[in-house]
Short mmCIF file of C-alpha atoms in Angstrom, two decimals:
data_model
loop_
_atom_site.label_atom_id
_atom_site.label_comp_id
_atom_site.label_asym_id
_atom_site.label_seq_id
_atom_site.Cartn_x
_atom_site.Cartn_y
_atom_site.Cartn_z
CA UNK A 1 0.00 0.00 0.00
CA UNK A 2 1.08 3.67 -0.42
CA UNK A 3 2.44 6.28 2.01
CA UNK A 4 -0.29 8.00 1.63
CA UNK A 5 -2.68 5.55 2.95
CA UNK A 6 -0.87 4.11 5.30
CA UNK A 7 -0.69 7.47 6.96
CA UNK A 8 -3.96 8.75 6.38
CA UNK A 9 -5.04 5.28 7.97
CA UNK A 10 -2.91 5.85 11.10
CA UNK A 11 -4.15 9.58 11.53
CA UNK A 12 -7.85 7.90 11.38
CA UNK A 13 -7.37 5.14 13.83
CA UNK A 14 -5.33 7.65 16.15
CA UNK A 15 -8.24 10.13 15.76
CA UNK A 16 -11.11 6.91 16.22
CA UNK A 17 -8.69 6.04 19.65
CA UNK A 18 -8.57 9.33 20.97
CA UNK A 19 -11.92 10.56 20.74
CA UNK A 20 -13.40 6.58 22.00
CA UNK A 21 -11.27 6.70 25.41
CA UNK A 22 -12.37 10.56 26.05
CA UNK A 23 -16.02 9.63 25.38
CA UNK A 24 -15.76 6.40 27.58
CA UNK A 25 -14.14 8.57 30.59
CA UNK A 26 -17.21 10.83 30.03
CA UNK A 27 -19.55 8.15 30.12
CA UNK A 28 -18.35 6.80 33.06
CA UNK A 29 -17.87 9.59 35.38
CA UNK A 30 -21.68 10.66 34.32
CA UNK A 31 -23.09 7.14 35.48
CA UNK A 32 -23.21 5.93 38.94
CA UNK A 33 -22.64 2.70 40.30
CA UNK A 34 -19.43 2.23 37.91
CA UNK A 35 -16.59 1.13 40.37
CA UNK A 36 -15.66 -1.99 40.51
CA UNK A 37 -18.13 -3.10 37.94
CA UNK A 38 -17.16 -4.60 33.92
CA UNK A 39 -18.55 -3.44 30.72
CA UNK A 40 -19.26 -4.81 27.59
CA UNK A 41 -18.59 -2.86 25.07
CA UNK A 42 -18.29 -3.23 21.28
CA UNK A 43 -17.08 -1.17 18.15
CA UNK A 44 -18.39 -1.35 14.68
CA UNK A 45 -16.08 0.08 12.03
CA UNK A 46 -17.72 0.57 8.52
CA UNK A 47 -16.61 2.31 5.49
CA UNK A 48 -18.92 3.70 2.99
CA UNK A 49 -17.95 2.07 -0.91
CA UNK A 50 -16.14 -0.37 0.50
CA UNK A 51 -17.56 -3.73 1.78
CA UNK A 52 -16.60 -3.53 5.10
CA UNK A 53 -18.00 -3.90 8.55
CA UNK A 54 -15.46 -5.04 11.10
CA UNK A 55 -16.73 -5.49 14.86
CA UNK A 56 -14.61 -5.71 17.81
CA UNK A 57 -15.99 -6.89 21.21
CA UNK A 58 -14.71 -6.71 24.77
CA UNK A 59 -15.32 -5.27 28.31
CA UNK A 60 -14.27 -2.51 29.86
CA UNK A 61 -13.60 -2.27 33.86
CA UNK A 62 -15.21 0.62 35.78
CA UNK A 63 -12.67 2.67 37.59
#
């Protein structure tokens, strides 16, 4: 693959990191009754004119 999409890939999947953790930490200090508790959580990553739809499951530990 090219340069070019290798780093406009990165920059997306940096950008689709960043922005998940910061809206998980929101989420989680707006709801009670998170400590000590596990979440699952999953993330569905499509792309429009492509057939693609990639889904990643796990869980998430409440601070």
């Amino acid at each position: 693959m090219s340069d070019e999409f290798n780093m406009s890939m990165r920059k997306f999947l940096k950008q689709v990191g960043v922005t998940s953790q910061q809206a998980i930490e929101e989420a989680m200090r707006k709801s009670d009754g998170t400590t000590g508790k596990s979440f699952e959580a999953k993330m569905v990553l499509t792309i429009n004119g492509v057939d693609l739809e990639h889904v990643v499951t796990g869980k998430i530990e409440g601070p």
